[in-house]
Short mmCIF file of C-alpha atoms and ligand atoms in Angstrom, two decimals:
data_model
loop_
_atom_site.label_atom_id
_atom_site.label_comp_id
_atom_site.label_asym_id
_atom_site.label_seq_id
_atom_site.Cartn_x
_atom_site.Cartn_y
_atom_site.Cartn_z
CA UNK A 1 90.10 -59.19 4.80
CA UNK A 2 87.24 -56.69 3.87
CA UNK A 3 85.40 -56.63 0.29
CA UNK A 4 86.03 -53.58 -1.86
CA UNK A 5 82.66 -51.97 -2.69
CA UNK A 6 80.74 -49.76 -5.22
CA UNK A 7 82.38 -47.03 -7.78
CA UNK A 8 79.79 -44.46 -6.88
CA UNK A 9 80.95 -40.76 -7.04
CA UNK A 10 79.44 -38.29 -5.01
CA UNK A 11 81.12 -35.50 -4.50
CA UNK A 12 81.97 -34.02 -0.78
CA UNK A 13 80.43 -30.63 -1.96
CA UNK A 14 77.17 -31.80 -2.63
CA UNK A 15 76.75 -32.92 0.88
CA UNK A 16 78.27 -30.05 2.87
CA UNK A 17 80.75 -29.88 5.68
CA UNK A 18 77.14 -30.68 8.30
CA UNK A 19 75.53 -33.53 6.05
CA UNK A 20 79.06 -35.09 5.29
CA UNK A 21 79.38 -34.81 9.51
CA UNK A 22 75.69 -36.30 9.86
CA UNK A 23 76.05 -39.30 7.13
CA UNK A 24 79.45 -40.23 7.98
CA UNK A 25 78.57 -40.32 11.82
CA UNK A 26 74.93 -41.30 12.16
CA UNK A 27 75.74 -45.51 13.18
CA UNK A 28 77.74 -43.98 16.10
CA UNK A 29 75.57 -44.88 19.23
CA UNK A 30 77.52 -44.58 22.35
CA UNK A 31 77.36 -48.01 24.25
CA UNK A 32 79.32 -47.42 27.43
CA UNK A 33 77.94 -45.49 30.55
CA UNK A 34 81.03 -43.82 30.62
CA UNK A 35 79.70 -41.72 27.29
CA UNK A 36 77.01 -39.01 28.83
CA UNK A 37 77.14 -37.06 25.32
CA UNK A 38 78.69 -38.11 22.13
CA UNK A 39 78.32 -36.46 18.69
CA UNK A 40 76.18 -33.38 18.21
CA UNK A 41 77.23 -30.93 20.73
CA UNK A 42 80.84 -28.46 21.30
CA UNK A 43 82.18 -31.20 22.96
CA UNK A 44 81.19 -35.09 23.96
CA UNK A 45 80.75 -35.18 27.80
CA UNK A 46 82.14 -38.53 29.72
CA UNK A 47 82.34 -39.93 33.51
CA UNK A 48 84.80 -42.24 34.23
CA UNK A 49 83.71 -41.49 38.08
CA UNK A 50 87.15 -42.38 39.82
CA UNK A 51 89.48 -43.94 37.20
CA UNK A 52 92.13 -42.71 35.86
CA UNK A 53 91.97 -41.99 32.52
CA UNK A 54 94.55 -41.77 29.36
CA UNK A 55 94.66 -39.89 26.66
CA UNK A 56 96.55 -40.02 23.32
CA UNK A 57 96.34 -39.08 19.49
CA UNK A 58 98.04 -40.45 16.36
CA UNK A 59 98.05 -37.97 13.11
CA UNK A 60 98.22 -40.43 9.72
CA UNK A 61 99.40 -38.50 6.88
CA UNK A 62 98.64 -39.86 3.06
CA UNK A 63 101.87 -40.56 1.63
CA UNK A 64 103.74 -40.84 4.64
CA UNK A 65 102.27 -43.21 6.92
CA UNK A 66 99.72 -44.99 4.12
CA UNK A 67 99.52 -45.63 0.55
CA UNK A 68 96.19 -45.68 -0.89
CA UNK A 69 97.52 -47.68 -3.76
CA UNK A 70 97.43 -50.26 -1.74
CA UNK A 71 95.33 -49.83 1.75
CA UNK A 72 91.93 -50.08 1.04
CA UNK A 73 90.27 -46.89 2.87
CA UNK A 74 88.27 -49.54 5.02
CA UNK A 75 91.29 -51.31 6.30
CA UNK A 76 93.02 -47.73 6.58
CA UNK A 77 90.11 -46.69 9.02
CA UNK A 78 90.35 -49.93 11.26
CA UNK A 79 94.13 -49.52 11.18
CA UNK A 80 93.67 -45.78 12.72
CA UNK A 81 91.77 -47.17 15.09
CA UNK A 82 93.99 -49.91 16.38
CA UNK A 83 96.90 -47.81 16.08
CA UNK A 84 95.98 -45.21 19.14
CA UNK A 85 93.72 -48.09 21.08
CA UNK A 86 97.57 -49.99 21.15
CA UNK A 87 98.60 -46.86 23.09
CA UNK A 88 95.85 -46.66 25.50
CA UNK A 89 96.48 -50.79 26.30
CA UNK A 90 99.85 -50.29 26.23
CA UNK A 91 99.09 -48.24 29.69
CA UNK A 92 97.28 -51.48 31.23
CA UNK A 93 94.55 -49.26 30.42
CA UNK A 94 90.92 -50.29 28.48
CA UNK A 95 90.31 -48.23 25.55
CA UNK A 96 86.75 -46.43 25.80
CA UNK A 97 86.25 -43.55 23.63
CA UNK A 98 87.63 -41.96 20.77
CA UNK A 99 87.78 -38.93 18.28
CA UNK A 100 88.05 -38.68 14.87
CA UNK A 101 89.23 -36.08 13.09
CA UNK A 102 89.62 -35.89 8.66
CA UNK A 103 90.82 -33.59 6.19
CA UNK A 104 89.82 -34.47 2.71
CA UNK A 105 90.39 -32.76 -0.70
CA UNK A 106 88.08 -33.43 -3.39
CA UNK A 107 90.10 -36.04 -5.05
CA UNK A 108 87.48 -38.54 -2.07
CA UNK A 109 84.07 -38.85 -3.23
CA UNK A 110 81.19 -39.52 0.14
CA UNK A 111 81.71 -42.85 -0.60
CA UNK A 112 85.47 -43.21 -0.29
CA UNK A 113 84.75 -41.58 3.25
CA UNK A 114 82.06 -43.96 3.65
CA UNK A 115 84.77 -46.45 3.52
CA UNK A 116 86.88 -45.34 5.65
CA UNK A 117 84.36 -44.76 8.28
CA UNK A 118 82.90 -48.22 7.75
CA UNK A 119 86.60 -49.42 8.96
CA UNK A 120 86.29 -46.97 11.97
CA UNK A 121 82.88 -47.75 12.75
CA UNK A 122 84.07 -51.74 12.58
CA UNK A 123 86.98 -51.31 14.90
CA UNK A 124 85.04 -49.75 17.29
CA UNK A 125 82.03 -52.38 17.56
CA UNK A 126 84.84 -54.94 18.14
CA UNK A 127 86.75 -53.05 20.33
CA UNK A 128 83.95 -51.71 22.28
CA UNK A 129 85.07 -47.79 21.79
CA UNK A 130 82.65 -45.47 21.45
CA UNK A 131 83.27 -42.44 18.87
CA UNK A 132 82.15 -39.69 20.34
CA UNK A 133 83.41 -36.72 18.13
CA UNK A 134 85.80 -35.28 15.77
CA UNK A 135 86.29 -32.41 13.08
CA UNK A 136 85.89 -32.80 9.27
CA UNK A 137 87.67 -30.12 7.17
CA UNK A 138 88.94 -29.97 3.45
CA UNK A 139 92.64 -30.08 2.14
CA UNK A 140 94.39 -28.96 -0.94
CA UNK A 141 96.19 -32.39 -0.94
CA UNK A 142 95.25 -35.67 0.37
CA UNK A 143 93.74 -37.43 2.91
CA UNK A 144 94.93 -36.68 7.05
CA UNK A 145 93.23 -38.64 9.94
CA UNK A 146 94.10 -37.89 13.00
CA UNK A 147 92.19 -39.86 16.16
CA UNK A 148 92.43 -39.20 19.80
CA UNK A 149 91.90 -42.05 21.95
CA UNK A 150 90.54 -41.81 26.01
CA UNK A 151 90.89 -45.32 28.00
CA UNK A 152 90.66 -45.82 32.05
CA UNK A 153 92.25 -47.76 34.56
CA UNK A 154 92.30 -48.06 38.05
CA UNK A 155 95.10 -45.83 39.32
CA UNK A 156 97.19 -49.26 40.77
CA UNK A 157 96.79 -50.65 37.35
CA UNK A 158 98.69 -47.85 35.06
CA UNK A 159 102.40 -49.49 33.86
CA UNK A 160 104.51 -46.49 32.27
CA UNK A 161 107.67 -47.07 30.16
CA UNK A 162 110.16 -46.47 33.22
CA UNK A 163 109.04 -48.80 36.22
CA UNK A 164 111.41 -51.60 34.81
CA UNK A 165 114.32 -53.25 37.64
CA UNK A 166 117.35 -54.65 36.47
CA UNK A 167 116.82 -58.67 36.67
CA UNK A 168 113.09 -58.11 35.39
CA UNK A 169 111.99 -60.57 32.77
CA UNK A 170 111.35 -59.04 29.02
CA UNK A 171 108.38 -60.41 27.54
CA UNK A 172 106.40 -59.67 24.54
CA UNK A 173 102.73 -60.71 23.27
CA UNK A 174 102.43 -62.84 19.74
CA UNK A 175 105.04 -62.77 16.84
CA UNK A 176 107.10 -60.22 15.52
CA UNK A 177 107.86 -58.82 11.93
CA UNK A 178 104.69 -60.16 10.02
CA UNK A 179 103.53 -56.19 9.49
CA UNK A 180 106.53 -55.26 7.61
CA UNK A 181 107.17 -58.36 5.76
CA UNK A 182 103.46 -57.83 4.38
CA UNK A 183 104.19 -54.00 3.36
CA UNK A 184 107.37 -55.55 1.52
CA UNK A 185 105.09 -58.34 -0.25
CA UNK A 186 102.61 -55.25 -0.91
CA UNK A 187 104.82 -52.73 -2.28
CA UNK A 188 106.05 -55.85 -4.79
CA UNK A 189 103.09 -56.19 -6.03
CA UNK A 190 102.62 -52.81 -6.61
CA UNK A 191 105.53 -52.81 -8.69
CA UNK A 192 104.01 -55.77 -10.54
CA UNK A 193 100.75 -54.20 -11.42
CA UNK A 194 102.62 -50.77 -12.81
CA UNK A 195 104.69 -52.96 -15.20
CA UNK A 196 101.49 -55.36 -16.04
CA UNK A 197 98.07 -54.53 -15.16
CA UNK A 198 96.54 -57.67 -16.04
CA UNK A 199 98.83 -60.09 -14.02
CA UNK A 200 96.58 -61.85 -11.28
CA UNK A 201 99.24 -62.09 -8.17
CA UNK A 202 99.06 -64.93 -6.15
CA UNK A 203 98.80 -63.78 -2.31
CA UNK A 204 97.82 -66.49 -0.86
CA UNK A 205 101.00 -67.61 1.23
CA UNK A 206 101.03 -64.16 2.14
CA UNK A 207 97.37 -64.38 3.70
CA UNK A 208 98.97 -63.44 7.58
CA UNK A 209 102.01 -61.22 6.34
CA UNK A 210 99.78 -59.15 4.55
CA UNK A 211 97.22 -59.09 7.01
CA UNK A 212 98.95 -57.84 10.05
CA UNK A 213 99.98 -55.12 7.55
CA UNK A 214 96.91 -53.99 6.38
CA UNK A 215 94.59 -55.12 9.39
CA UNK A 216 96.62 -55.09 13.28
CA UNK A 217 94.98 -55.98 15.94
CA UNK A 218 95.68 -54.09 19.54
CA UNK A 219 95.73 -56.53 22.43
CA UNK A 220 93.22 -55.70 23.63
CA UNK A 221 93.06 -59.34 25.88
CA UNK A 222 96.53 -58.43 27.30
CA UNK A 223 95.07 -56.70 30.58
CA UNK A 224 92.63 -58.57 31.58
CA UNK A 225 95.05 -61.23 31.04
CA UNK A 226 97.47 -60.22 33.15
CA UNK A 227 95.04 -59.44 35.86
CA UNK A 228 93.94 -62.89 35.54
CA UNK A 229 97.04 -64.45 36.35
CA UNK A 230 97.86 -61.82 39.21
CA UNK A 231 100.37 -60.28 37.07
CA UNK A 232 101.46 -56.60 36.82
CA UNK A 233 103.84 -55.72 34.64
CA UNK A 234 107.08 -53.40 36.13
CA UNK A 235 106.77 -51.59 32.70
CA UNK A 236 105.40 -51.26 29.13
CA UNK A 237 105.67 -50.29 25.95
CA UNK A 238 103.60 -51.39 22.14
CA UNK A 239 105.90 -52.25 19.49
CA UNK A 240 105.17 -49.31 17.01
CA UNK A 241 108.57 -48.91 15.74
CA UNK A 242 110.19 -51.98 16.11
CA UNK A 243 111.40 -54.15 19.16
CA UNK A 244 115.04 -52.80 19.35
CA UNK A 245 113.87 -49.43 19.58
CA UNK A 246 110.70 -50.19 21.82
CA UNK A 247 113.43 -52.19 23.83
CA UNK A 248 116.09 -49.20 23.94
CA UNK A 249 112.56 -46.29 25.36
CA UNK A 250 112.26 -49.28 28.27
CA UNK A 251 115.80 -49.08 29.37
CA UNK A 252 116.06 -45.01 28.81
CA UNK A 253 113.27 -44.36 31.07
CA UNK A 254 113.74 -46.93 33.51
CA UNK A 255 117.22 -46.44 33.65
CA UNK A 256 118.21 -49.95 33.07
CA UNK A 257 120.16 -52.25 30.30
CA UNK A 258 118.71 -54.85 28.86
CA UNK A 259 119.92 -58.44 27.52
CA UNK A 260 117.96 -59.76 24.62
CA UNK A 261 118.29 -63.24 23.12
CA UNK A 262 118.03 -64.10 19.51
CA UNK A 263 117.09 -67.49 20.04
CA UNK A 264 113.93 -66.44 22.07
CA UNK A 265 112.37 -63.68 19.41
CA UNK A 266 108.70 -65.35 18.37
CA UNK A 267 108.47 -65.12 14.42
CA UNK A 268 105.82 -66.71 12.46
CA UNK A 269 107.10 -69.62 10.32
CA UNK A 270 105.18 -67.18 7.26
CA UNK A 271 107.97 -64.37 8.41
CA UNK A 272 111.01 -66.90 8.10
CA UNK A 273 110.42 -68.25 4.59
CA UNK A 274 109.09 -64.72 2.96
CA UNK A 275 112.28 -63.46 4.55
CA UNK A 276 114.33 -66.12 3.10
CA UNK A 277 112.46 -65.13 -0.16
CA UNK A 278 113.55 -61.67 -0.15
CA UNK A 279 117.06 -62.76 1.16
CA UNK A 280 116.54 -60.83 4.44
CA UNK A 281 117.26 -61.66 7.96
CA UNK A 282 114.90 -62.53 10.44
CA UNK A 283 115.93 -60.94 13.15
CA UNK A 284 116.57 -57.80 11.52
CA UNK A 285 112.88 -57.53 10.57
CA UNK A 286 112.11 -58.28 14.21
CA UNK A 287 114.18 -55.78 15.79
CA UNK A 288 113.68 -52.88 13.22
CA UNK A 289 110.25 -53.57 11.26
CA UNK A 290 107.34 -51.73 12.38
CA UNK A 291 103.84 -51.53 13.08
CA UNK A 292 103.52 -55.20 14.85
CA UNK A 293 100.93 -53.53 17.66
CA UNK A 294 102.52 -56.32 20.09
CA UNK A 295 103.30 -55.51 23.78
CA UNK A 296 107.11 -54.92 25.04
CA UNK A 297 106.76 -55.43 28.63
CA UNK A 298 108.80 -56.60 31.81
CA UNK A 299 108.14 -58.48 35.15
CA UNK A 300 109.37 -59.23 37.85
CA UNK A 301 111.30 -63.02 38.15
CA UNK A 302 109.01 -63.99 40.95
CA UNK A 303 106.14 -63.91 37.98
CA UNK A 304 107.71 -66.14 36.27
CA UNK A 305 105.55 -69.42 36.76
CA UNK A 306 102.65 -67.38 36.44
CA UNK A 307 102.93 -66.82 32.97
CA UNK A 308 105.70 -69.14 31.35
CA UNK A 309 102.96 -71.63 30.32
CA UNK A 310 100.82 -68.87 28.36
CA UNK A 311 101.20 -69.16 24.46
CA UNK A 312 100.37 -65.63 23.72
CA UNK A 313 103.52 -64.66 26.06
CA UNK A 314 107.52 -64.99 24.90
CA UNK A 315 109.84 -64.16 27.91
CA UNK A 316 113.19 -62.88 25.32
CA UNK A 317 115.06 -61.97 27.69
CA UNK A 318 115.54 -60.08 31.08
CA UNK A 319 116.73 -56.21 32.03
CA UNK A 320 120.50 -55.17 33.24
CA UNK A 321 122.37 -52.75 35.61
CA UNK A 322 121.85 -49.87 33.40
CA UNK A 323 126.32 -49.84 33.11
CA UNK A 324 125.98 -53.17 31.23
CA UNK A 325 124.12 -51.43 28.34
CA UNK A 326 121.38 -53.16 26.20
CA UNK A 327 122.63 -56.00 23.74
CA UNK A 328 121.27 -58.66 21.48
CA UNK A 329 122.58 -62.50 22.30
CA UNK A 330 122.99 -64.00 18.57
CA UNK A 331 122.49 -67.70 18.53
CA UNK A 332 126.18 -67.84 17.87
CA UNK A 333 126.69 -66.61 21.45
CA UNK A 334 128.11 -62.83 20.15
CA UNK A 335 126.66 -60.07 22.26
CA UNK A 336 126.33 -56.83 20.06
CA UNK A 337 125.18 -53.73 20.68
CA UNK A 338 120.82 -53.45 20.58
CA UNK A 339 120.79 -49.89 18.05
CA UNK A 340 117.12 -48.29 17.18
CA UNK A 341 116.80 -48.23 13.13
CA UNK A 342 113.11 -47.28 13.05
CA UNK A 343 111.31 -48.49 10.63
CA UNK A 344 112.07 -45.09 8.57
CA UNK A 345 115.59 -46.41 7.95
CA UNK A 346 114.28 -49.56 6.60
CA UNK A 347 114.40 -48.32 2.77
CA UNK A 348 118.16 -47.76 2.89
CA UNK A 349 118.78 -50.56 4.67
CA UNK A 350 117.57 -53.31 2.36
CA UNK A 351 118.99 -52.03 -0.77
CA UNK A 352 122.75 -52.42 1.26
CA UNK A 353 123.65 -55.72 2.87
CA UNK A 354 121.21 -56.14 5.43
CA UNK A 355 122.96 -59.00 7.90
CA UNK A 356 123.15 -57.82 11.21
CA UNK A 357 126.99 -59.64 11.38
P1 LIG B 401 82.31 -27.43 15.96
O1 LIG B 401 81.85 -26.36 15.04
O2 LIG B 401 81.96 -27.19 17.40
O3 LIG B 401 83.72 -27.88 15.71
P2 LIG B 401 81.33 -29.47 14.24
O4 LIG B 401 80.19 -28.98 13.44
O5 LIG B 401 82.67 -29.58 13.65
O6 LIG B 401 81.36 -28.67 15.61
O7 LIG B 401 80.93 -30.92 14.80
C1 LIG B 401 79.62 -31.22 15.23
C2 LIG B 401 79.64 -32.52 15.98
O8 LIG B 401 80.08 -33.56 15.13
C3 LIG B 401 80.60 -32.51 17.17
O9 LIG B 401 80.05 -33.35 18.17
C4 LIG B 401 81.85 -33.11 16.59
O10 LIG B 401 82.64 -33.70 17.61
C5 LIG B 401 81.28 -34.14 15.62
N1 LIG B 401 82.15 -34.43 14.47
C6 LIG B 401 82.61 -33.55 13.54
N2 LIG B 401 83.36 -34.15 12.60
C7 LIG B 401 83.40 -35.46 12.94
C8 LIG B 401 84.03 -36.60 12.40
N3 LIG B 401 84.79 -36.55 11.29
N4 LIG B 401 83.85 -37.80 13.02
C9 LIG B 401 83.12 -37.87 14.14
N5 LIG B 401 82.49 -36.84 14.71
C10 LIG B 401 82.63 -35.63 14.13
MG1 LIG B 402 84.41 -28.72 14.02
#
């Protein structure tokens, strides 16, 4: 993960609302042709000649959606960033541009915003986004970012949440429930440091846990991927909330049910012993723990063979006549009922008995 740097203080007045704009912004050079004007005008001009193109925004609130005790501004930056570029690939689309806007009260020196911007400016090199715009203003409390992402895709390629058939095939990209079991491992360690300052945790089985937390990655790769393989998904979804509720927005839009097997969920071997650890199940984390930036999608059974040998790809089950309702298959053979407990309802949940049985 990234270095922590300097304790410099400057203070955001002694810059200005301009300068701050100028120095945060000045290692933005647009890169793609689609960018005809990018910072330094009323508003960035773009040509994505005849794609289609998709918009959407994510507001991140201090306090609500991060803790600065423990995300390191950088990481909180490049997380911002993957957050809304999930949304634009979760579309089939490629992510392209993006705007960032910041409120700030005087509690952030430059250099915390420095930090944050060095996360932004990171994500975007990698990703291949350009930033091209955004506001800056102050608050009375706390830090707000809010970024607006633009991707484009040929009109054919665009998968929404509700093209889904009952029979389809439920897949989903990498491993579930790392993200949450690293926030759990986090927050325990902040609890650690309040009581003793000097103890020196040891995170290193946590390395990918914590990770995922503090530094997702979109899939990006996911696609061109599927175009490679002459696959297009019958729907989509990224798995913001957690899979049974990501699951349950399929099946409501496309008007489907939905049969999903225990037995099939990915997990990480890190995510089954920390879990064991903290006495939790496995499954529960999968379905209801957040922020795992995967993609929830469906095909159709005729794609089967196309992507069944592809390690980055789980099939976990397959969609129902929309009567049959959505349910999990336990490894004991029960069927229960799939329920949404966002990640919000997390907190109450793991102080009570948290086995799904
Ligand atoms: P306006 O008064 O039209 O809102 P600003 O002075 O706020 O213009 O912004 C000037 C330029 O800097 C615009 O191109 C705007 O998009 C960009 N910009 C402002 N704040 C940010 C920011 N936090 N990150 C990136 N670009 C920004
Ligand atoms: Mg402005």
């Amino acid at each position: 993960m990234f270095q922590d740097s300097q304790d410099m203080r400057t203070n955001l007045s002694e810059l200005g609302e301009f300068g701050l704009i100028d120095h945060l912004t000045k290692g933005f050079e647009p890169k793609l042709s689609s960018t005809v004007k990018a910072i330094g005008d009323d508003a960035a001009v773009l040509n994505f000649e005849n794609k289609y193109t998709v918009v959407t925004t994510d507001l991140l609130v201090e306090g609500v959606h991060f803790d600065l005790a423990y995300m390191p501004l950088k990481h909180l930056g490049y997380k911002a960033v993957m957050v809304n570029a999930s949304d634009v690939y979760a579309m089939n689309a490629k992510a392209t541009q993006i705007t960032v806007s910041i409120a700030a009260s005087n509690r952030f020196p430059v250099e915390a915003l420095e930090e944050l911007y060095s996360g932004i400016e990171l994500a975007a090199k990698l990703y291949n986004i350009d930033v091209v715009g955004g506001d800056t203003t102050s608050s009375t409390s706390g830090l707000l970012i809010s970024i607006t992402a633009l991707g484009i895709a040929d009109k054919e390629d665009i998968v929404y949440r509700s093209g889904a058939k009952p029979n389809d095939l439920l897949v989903v990209t990498g491993d579930l429930g790392a993200a949450y079991m690293g926030l759990q491992i986090l927050e325990r360690e902040k609890e650690v440091f309040k009581a003793n300052p000097n103890a020196q945790p040891d995170l290193d089985p946590y390395t990918y846990l914590i990770e995922r937390q503090l530094k997702p990655e979109a899939r990006k790769d996911i696609a061109p991927l599927l175009k490679e393989l002459g696959v297009k998904p019958t729907s989509m979804i990224d798995i913001s909330d957690g899979l049974s509720s990501e699951i349950i927005h399929l099946c409501k839009n496309s008007q489907v049910g939905a049969n999903l097997y225990e037995e099939k969920i990915p997990l990480d071997p890190a995510v089954i012993s920390v879990c064991e650890e903290f006495d939790i199940d496995s499954t529960t984390i999968a379905l209801s723990g957040g922020e795992d930036y995967e993609l929830l999608f469906t095909i159709s059974q005729e794609d089967y063979d196309k992507i069944k040998a592809n390690p980055n790809l789980t099939v976990i089950g397959h969609m129902a006549e929309e009567k049959e309702g959505m349910h999990l298959i336990t490894r004991a053979n029960q069927k229960l009922p799939l329920i949404a407990r966002g990640w919000n309802s997390m907190e109450d949940k793991n102080e009570k008995s948290d086995k799904k049985e």
